[in-house]
Coordinates of C-alpha atoms in Angstrom, one line a residue:
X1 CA -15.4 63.0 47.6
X2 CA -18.3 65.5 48.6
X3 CA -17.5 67.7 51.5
X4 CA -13.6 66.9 51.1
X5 CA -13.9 63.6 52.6
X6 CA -12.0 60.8 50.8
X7 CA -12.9 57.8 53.3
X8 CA -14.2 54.9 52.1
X9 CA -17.1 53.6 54.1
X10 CA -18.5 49.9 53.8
X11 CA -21.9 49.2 54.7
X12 CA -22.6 45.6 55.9
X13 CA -25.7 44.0 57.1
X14 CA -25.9 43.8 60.8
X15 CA -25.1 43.0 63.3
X16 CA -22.5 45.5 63.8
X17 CA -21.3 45.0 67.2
X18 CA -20.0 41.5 68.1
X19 CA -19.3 39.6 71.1
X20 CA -16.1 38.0 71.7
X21 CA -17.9 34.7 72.1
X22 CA -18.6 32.0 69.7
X23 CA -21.0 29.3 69.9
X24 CA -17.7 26.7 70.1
X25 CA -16.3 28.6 72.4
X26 CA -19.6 28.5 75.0
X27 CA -19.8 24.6 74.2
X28 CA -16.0 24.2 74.8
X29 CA -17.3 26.0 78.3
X30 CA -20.1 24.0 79.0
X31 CA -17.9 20.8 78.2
X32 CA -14.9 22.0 80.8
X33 CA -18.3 22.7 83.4
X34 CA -19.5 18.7 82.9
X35 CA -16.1 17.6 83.5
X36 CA -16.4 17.4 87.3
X37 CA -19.1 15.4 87.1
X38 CA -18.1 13.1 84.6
X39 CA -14.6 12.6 86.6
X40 CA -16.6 11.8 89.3
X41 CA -19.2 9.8 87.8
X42 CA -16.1 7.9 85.9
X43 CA -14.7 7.5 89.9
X44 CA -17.9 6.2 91.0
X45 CA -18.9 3.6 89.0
X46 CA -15.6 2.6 87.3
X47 CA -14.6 1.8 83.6
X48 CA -18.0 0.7 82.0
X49 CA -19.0 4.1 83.0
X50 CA -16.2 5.5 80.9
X51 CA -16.5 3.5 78.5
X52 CA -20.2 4.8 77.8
X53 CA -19.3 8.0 77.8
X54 CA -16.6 8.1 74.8
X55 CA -19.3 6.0 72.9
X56 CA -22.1 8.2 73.2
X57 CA -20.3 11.1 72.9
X58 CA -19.0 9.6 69.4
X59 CA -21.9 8.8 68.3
X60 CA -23.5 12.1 68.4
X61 CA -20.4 14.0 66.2
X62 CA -20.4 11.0 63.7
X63 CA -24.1 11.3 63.1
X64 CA -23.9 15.1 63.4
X65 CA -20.9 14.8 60.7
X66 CA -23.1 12.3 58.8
X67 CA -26.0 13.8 58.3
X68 CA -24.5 16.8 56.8
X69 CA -22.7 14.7 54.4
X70 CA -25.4 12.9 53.5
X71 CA -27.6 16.6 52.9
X72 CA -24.3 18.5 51.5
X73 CA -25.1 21.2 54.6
X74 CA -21.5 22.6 56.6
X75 CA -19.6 20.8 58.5
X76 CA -20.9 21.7 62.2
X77 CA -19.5 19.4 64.4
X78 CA -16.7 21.9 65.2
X79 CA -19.0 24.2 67.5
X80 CA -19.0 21.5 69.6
X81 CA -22.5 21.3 70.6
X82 CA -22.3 17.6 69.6
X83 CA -20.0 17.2 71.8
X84 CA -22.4 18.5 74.5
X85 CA -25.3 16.7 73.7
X86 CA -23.3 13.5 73.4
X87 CA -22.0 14.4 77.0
X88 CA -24.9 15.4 78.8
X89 CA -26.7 12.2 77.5
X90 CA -24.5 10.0 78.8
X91 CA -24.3 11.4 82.0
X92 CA -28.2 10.6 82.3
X93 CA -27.6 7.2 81.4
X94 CA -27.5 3.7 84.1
X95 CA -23.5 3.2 84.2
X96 CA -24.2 0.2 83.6
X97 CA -26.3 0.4 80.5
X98 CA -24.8 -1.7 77.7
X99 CA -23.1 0.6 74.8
X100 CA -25.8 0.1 72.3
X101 CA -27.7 2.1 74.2
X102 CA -25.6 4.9 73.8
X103 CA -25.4 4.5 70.2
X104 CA -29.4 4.6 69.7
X105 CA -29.6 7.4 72.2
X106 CA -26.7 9.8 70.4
X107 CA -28.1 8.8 67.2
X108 CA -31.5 9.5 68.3
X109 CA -30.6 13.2 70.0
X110 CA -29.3 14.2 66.7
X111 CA -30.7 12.9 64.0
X112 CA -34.4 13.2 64.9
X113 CA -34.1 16.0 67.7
X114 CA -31.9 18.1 66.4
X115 CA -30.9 18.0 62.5
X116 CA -34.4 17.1 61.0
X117 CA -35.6 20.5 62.5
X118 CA -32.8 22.1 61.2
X119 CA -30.0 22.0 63.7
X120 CA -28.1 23.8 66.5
X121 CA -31.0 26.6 67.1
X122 CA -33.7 25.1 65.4
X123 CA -34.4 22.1 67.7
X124 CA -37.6 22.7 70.2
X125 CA -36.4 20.7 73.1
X126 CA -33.2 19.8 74.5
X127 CA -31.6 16.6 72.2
X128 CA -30.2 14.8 75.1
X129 CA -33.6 15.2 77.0
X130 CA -35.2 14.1 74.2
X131 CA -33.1 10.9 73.7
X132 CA -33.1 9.9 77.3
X133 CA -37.4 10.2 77.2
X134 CA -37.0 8.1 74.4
X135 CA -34.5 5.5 75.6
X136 CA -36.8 5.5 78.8
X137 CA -39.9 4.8 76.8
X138 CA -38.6 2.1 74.5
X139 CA -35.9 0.2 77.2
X140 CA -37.6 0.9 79.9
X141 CA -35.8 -2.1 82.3
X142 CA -32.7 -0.8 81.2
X143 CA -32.5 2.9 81.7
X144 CA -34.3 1.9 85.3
X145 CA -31.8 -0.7 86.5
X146 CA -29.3 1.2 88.2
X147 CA -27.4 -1.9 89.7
X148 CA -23.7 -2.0 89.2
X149 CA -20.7 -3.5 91.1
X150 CA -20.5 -0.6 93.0
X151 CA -23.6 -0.2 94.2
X152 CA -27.0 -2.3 94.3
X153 CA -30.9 -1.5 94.2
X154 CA -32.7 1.4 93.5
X155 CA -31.6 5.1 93.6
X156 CA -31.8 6.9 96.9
X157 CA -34.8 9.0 96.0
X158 CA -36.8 5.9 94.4
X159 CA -35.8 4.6 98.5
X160 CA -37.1 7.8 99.3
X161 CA -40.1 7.8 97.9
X162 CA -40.7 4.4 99.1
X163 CA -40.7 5.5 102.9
X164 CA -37.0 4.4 103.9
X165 CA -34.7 6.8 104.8
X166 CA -31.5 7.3 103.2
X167 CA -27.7 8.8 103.9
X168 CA -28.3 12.6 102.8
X169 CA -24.7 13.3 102.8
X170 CA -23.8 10.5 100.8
X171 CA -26.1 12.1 98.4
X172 CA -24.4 15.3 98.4
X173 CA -21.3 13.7 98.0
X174 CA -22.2 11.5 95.2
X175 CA -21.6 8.0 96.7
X176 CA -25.2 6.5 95.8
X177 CA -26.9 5.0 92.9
X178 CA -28.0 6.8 90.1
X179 CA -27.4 8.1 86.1
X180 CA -23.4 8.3 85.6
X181 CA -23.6 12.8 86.1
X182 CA -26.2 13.0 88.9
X183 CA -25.2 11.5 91.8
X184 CA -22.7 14.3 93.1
X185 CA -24.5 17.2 93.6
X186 CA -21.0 19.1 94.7
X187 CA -19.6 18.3 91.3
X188 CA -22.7 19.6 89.6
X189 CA -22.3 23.5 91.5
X190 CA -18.8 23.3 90.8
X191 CA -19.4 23.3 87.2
X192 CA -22.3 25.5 87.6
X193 CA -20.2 28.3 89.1
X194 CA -17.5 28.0 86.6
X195 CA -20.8 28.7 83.7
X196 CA -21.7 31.7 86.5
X197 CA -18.4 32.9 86.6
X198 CA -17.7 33.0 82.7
X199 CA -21.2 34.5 82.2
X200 CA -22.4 31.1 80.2
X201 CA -25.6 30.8 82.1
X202 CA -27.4 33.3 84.9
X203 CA -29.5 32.3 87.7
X204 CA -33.1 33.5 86.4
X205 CA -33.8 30.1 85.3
X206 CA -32.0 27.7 87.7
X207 CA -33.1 30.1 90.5
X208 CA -36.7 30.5 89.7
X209 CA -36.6 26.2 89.3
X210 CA -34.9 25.3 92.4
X211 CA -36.8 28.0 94.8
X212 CA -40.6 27.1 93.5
X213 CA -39.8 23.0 93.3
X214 CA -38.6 23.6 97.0
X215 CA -41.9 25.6 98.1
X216 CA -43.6 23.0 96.3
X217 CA -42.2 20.2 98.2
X218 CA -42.9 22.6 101.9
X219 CA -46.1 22.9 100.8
X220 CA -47.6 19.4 99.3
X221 CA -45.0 16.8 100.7
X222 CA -47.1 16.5 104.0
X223 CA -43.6 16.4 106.0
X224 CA -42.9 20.0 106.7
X225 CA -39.8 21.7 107.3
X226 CA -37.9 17.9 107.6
X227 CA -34.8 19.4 105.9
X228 CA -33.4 15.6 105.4
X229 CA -36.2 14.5 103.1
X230 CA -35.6 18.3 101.1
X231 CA -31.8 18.2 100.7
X232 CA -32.7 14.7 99.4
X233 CA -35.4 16.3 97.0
X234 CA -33.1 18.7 96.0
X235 CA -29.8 16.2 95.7
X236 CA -30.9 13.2 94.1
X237 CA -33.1 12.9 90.7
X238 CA -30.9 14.8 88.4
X239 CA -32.2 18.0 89.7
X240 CA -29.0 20.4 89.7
X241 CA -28.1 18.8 86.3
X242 CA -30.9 19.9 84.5
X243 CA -31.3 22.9 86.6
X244 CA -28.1 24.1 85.7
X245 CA -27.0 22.4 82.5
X246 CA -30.2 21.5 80.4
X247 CA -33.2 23.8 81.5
X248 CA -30.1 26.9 80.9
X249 CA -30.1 25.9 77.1
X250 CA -30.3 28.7 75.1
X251 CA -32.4 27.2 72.1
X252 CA -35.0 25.7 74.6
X253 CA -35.5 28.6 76.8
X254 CA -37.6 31.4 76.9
X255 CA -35.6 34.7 75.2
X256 CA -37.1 36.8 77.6
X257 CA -36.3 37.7 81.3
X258 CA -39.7 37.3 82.3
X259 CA -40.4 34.4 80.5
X260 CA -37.4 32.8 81.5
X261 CA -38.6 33.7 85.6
X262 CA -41.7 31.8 83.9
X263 CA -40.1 28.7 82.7
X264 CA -38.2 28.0 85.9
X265 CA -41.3 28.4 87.6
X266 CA -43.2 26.2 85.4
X267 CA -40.3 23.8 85.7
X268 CA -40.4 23.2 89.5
X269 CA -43.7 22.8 90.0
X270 CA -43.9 20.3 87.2
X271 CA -41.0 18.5 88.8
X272 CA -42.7 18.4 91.9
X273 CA -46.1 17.4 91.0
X274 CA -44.0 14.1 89.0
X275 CA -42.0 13.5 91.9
X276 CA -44.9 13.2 94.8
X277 CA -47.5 12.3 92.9
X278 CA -46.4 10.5 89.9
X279 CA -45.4 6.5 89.6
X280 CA -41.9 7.8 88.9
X281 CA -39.4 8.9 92.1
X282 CA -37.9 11.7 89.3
X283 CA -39.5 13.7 86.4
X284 CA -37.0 16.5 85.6
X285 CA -36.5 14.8 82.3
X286 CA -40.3 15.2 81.6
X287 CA -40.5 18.4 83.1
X288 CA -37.7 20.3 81.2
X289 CA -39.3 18.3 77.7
X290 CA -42.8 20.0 78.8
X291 CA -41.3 23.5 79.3
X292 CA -39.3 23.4 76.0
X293 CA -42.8 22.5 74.2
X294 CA -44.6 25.6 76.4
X295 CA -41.8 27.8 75.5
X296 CA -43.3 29.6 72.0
X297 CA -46.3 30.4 74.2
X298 CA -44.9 31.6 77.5
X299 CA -42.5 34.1 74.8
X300 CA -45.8 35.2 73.5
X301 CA -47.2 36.2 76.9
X302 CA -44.0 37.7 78.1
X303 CA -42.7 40.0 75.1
X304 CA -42.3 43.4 75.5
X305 CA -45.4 45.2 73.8
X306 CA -45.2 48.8 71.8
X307 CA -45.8 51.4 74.1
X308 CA -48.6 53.1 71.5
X309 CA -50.4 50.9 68.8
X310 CA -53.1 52.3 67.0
X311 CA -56.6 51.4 67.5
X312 CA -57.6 50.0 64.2
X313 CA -54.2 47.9 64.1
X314 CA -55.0 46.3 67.2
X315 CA -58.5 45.3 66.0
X316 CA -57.2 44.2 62.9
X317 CA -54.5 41.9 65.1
X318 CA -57.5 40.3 67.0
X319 CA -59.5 39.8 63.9
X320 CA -56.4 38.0 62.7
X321 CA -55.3 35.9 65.5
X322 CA -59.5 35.0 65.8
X323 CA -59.5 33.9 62.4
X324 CA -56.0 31.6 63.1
X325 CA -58.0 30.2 65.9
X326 CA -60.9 29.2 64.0
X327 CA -59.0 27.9 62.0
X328 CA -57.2 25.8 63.4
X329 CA -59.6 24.5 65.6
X330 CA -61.5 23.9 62.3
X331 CA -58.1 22.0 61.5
X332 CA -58.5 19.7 64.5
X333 CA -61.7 18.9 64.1
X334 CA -61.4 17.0 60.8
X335 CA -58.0 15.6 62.3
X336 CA -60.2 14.0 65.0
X337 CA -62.8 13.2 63.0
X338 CA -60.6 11.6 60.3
X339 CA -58.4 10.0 63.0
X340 CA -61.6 8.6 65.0
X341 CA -62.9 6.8 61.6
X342 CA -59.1 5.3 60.8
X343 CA -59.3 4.1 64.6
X344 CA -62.8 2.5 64.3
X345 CA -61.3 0.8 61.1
X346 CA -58.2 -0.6 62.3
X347 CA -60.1 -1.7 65.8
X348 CA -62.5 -3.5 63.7
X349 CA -59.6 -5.4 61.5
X350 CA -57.5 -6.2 64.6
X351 CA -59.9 -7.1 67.6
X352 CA -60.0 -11.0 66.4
X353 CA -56.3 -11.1 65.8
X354 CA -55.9 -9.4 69.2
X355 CA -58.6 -11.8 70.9
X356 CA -56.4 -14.4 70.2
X357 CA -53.4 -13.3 71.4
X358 CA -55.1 -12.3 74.6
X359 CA -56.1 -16.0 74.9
X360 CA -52.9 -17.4 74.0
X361 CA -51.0 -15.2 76.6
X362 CA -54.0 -16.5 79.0
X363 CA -53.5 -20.0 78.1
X364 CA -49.5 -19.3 78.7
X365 CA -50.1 -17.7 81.8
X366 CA -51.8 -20.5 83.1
X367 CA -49.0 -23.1 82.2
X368 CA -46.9 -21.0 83.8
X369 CA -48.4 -21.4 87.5
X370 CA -49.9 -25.2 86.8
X371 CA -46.8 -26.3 84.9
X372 CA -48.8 -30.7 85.8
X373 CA -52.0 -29.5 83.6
X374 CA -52.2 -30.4 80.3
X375 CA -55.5 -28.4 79.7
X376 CA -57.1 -25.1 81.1
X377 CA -60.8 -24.4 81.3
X378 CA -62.7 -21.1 82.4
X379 CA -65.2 -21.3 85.4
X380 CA -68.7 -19.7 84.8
X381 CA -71.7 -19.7 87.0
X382 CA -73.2 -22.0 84.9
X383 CA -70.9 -24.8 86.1
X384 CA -71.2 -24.1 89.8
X385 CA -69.1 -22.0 90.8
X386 CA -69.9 -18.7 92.5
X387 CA -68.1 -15.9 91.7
X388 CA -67.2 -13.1 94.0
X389 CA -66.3 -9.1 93.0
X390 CA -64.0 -8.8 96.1
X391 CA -62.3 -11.3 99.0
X392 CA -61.2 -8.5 101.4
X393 CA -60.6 -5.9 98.9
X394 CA -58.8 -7.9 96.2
X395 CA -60.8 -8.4 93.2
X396 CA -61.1 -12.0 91.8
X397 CA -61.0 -11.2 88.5
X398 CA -60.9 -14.7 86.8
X399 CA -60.8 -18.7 87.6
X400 CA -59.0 -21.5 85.6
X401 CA -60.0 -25.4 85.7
X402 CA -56.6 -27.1 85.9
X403 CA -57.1 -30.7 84.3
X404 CA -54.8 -33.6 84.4
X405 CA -54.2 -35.6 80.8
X406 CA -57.5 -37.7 82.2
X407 CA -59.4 -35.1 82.2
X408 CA -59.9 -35.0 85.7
X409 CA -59.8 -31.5 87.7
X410 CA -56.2 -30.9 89.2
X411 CA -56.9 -27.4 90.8
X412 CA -57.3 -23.6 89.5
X413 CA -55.6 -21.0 88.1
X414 CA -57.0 -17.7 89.7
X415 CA -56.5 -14.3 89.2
X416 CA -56.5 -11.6 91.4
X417 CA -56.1 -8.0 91.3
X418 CA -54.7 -6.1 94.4
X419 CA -55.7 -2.1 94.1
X420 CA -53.0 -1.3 96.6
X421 CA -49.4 -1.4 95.2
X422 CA -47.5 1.9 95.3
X423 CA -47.4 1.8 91.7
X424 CA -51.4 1.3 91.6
X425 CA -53.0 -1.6 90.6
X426 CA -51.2 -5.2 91.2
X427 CA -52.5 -8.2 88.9
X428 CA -51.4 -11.7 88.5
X429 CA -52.0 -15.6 88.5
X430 CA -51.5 -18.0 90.6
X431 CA -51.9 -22.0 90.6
X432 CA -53.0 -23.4 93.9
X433 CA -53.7 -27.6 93.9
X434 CA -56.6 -29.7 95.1
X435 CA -54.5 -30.1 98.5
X436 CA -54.3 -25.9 98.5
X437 CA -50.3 -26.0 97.7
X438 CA -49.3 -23.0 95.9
X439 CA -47.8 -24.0 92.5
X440 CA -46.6 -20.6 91.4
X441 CA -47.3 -17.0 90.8
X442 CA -47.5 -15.1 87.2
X443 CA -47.4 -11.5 87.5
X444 CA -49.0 -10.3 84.6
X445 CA -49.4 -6.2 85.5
X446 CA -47.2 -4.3 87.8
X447 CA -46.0 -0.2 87.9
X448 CA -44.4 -0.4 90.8
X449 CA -40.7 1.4 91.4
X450 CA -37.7 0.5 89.4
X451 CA -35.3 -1.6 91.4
X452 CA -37.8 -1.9 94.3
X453 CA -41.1 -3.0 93.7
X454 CA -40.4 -4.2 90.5
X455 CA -38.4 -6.9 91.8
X456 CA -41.1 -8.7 93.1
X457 CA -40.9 -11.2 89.8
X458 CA -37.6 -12.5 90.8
X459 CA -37.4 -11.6 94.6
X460 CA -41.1 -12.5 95.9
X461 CA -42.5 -14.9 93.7
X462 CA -40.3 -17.6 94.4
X463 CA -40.7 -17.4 97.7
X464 CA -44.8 -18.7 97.3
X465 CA -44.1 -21.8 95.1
X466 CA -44.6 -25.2 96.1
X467 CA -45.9 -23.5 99.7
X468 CA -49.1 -24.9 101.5
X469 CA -50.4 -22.4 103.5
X470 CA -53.8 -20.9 105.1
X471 CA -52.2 -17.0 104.9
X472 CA -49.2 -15.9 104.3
X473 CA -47.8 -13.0 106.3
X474 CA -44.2 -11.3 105.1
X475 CA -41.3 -10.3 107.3
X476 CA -38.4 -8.2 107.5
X477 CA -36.1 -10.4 109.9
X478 CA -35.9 -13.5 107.7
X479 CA -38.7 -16.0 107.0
X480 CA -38.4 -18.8 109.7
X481 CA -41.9 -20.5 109.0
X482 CA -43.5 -21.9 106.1
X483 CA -46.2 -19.0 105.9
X484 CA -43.5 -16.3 106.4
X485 CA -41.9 -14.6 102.9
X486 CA -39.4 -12.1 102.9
X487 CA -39.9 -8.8 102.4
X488 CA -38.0 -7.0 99.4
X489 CA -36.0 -4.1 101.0
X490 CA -37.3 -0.5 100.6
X491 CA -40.5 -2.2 98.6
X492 CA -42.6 -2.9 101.8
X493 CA -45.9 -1.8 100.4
X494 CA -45.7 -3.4 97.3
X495 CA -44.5 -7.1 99.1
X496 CA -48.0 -6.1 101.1
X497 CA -50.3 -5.9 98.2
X498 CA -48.4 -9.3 96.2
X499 CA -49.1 -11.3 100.1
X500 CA -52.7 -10.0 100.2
X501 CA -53.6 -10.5 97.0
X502 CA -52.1 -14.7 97.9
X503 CA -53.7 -14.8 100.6
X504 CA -57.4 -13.3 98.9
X505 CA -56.8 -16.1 95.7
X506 CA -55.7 -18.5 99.3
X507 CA -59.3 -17.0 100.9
X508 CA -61.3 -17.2 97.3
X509 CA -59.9 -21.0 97.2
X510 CA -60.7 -22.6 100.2
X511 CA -64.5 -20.9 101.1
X512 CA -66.1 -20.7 97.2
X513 CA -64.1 -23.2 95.0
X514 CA -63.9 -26.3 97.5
X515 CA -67.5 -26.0 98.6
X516 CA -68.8 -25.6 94.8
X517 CA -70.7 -28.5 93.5
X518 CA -68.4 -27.9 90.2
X519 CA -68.1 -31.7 88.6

C-alpha cells in the first residue's frame, strides 16, 4: 500500500473504547447489593414474605420475555434489569400483601412503565416506583396494612408522626413494621457500600438526598436537634432504599454532575415537605416519581454550554425556543378548552345518575346507624327544626327523621363533620333514639393514618353503639364507665375528633331536636 504500509485498518462506528462492564453485569451487581435486605426482610417477616418475592420477581421477566414475543423485539430479559425491577418492587411491598398483588404490580412496572416507552433506557421514571404509586393508588388498604404475625399496627414512622415515640434502634436494626426491604436500615448500607465499592453508584445523588432532607427536617420539624426523632426520619420510610437503590438509577437520573447534586436536592426537600406536612408518614415513592418527571428539565439547566456561540445563532435559538413556547401554550389552550367542553358534557349527562346514587348511599347510610327504621326523612326548617352551622366546632351538616313501620318518629340520623382529625376533616352518621341511646356510627369520610387512625371503623365505632350517654370522654387505661371508650393506640388525635364529633351530634340532639315543635 501507499507509503509501504501493508496494514489493514477497519473503521467502525464508535464508540471505540469500551468499558469492561455490561448492563447484566451492573444488574447482576445491584441484585447481589438487595440481597441483604431481602435475607433480612425474608428473616423478619417469614415465608409469605418469601413467597412474594419469587412471584413478583417472576412476573416482571415473564412479562418482560412476553412482550418481546408478542412485538418480535430481542430477548432482553438476560441483562437482568427485570430481575431488578421485579426485586426492588417487592421489597416495597406489605409482606403480607396477597400474591396477586405482585403479579399486577410486576406486570404493571413492565409493561406500561417500561416496554411501552421503549425499554431498559427509555422509561422516564423508575418501573418499580411507578408500580408501587400505582398499587398504592388503586389498593390502597392493602399496600397500607402492614400487620403480619410478626408484628402488628402501623409502621414506626406513621407512630412517629402520630406523636408516640418509638424504639430508634429497633429501627436501625430492622425489627419494626414496614415494606419487606425497608425496615433494616443496616442491611440497606451494606448493600450500598458493596454498589460504592464496585463503582455501581457514587454518592452525588444519595448524598445531596440524605444531607438536604435532614436540614430540612432541623429546620421545619419544630423539634430541633432531637437526634431520636432524626435517626427515625432518616431509618424508617424507605429512605436509604430509594436513596441508594432507586433515586441512583441511571435512566431516571440527571446525566450530569450538577444536575444530579440538583436531583438529590430536589429529592430531599420533596421528601420532607410529604413527610411533615402531607397526610402520608412517607413520600419517597412520590418524591423520586417527581424528580424522574423534572429530570429532562433540570439536564437542560445543568448542561455544559459552548464556550463561544455566535451572536446571531444565539438569537436564532431564542427565536426558536419562543416560537416552541407559543406554541405549545397555544397547544394547551385548545386542550383546556376542548377538555373543559367534554367536562361540562359528561357533568351534564351524569349529575342525575349521580344524584341518585348519592341518595341511595344516604338512604344506606342511614339504615346502617338506625338498623329499627323502616323509613328515613330529611329535617328542613320548614318542619320545625332549627338548624345550627356549628355545636362547639363540629358542623351539623345534615338531620334524618327515623320512622317506625307506623309512621311514627323513632329518632334521627345526624351527621356531623369534625375539622380536627390528623388526616383533616372527619365525617360520619350516627343514629341516636328518642331515649338519646346511641344506635351506631357510619363513618362515611376519613384520611386519617394507615393502621392508626384508620382503624377507627372497626376499633372505635363499636365502642358507641347501644351506649346512652350525655358526653362521652375516651381513655387510655381501659374504659371502666359507660361514657368512657378506649382510645386506639398511637391514634389519640383522631379517637379525639370521632368522641367530639358524638358528643356535638349528643349536644345537637338533646338542646335543638328535643325542644323542636317537629310533629
Amino acid at each position: 500500500m501507499e507509503n509501504g504500509l501493508d496494514t489493514m485498518f477497519q473503521v467502525s462506528s464508535n464508540p471505540h473504547v469500551r468499558a469492561k462492564d455490561t448492563t447484566s453485569r451492573i444488574m447482576m451487581y445491584v441484585v447481589i447489593a438487595l440481597l441483604p435486605a431481602t435475607v433480612f426482610g425474608v428473616f423478619n417477616f417469614g415465608l409469605h414474605a418469601l413467597l412474594l418475592v419469587i412471584v413478583t420477581v417472576l412476573t416482571t421477566v415473564f412479562a418482560e420475555y412476553i412482550y418481546d414475543r408478542c412485538m418480535k423485539k430481542n430477548i432482553t430479559v438476560m441483562d437482568f434489569s427485570a430481575v431488578v425491577t421485579g426485586l426492588l418492587l417487592a421489597l416495597n411491598l406489605p409482606p403480607n400483601a396477597p400474591l396477586w398483588i405482585g403479579v399486577i404490580g410486576g406486570a404493571f412496572a413492565i409493561i406500561v412503565v417500561k416496554m411501552l416507552f421503549g425499554g431498559l433506557g427509555q422509561n422516564f421514571m423508575n418501573p418499580a416506583l411507578g408500580a408501587r404509586c400505582f398499587l398504592l393508588i388503586s389498593f390502597t388498604s392493602i399496600m397500607t396494612n402492614f400487620d403480619c404475625d410478626a408484628y402488628t399496627g402501623a409502621t414506626p414512622l406513621a407512630v412517629v408522626k402520630a406523636g408516640e415515640s418509638v424504639n430508634v434502634l429497633e429501627m436501625v436494626i430492622g425489627r419494626t413494621a414496614g415494606t419487606i426491604g425497608e425496615t433494616s436500615m443496616i442491611a440497606i448500607l451494606v448493600g450500598a457500600a458493596f454498589l460504592l465499592v464496585m463503582k455501581v453508584i457514587d454518592l452525588r445523588v444519595p448524598a445531596s438526598y440524605l444531607i438536604s432532607f435532614t436540614l430540612f427536617i432541623l429546620l421545619f420539624s419544630g423539634r430541633g436537634l432531637d437526634a431520636e426523632y432524626l435517626v427515625s426520619q432518616l431509618a424508617g420510610g424507605g429512605l436509604m432504599l430509594g436513596a441508594f437503590f432507586m433515586a441512583t438509577d441511571y435512566v431516571t437520573r440527571p446525566i450530569t454532575e450538577k444536575g444530579q447534586y440538583v436531583f438529590g436536592v430536589f429529592l430531599g426537600i420533596m421528601t420532607g415537605i410529604f413527610r411533615l406536612f402531607g397526610p402520608s408518614a412517607e413520600g419517597v415513592s412520590y418524591a423520586i416519581i417527581l424528580g424522574n418527571l423534572l429530570v429532562p428539565l433540570i439536564e437542560n439547566f445543568t448542561k455544559p454550554r459552548r464556550l463561544e456561540r455566535k451572536r446571531s445563532e444565539r438569537r436564532r435559538q431564542k427565536m426558536n425556543e419562543k416560537s416552541a413556547m407559543i406554541k405549545d401554550a397555544l397547544i394547551l389552550f385548545a386542550i383546556t378548552v376542548v377538555a373543559g367542553l367534554l367536562l361540562g358534557v359528561v357533568y351534564d349527562v351524569t349529575k342525575e345518575p349521580i344524584a341518585q346514587q348519592k341518595e341511595k348511599a344516604k338512604q344506606e347510610a342511614c339504615a346502617d346507624v338506625f338498623a329499627a327504621a323502616a323509613a328515613f326523612e330529611t329535617v328542613t326548617d320548614a318542619q320545625g327544626a332549627a338548624m345550627s352551622d356549628a355545636v362547639n366546632g363540629v358542623d351539623i351538616d345534615e338531620v334524618m327523621y327515623a320512622m317506625d313501620g307506623d309512621g311514627n318518629l323513632a329518632g334521627y340520623v345526624i351527621t356531623v363533620t369534625d375539622h380536627e382529625g390528623y388526616g383533616g376533616d372527619i365525617q360520619f352518621s350516627m343514629g341516636v333514639t328518642l331515649d338519646g341511646t346511641l344506635n351506631g356510627i357510619s363513618i362515611l369520610s376519613i384520611s386519617e393514618t394507615a393502621g392508626l387512625g384508620m382503624k377507627a371503623g372497626d376499633v372505635l365505632v363499636p365502642q358507641f353503639e347501644n351506649k346512652k350517654a350525655e358526653q362521652f370522654s375516651y381513655t387510655k387505661q381501659g374504659a371502666a364507665n359507660e361514657n368512657e371508650i378506649d382510645a386506639i393506640s398511637g391514634a389519640t388525635i383522631t379517637t379525639n375528633a370521632i368522641v367530639n364529633g358524638v358528643n356535638a351530634g349528643l349536644l345537637y340532639f338533646r338542646d335543638v331536636l328535643l325542644t323542636a315543635d317537629s310533629f
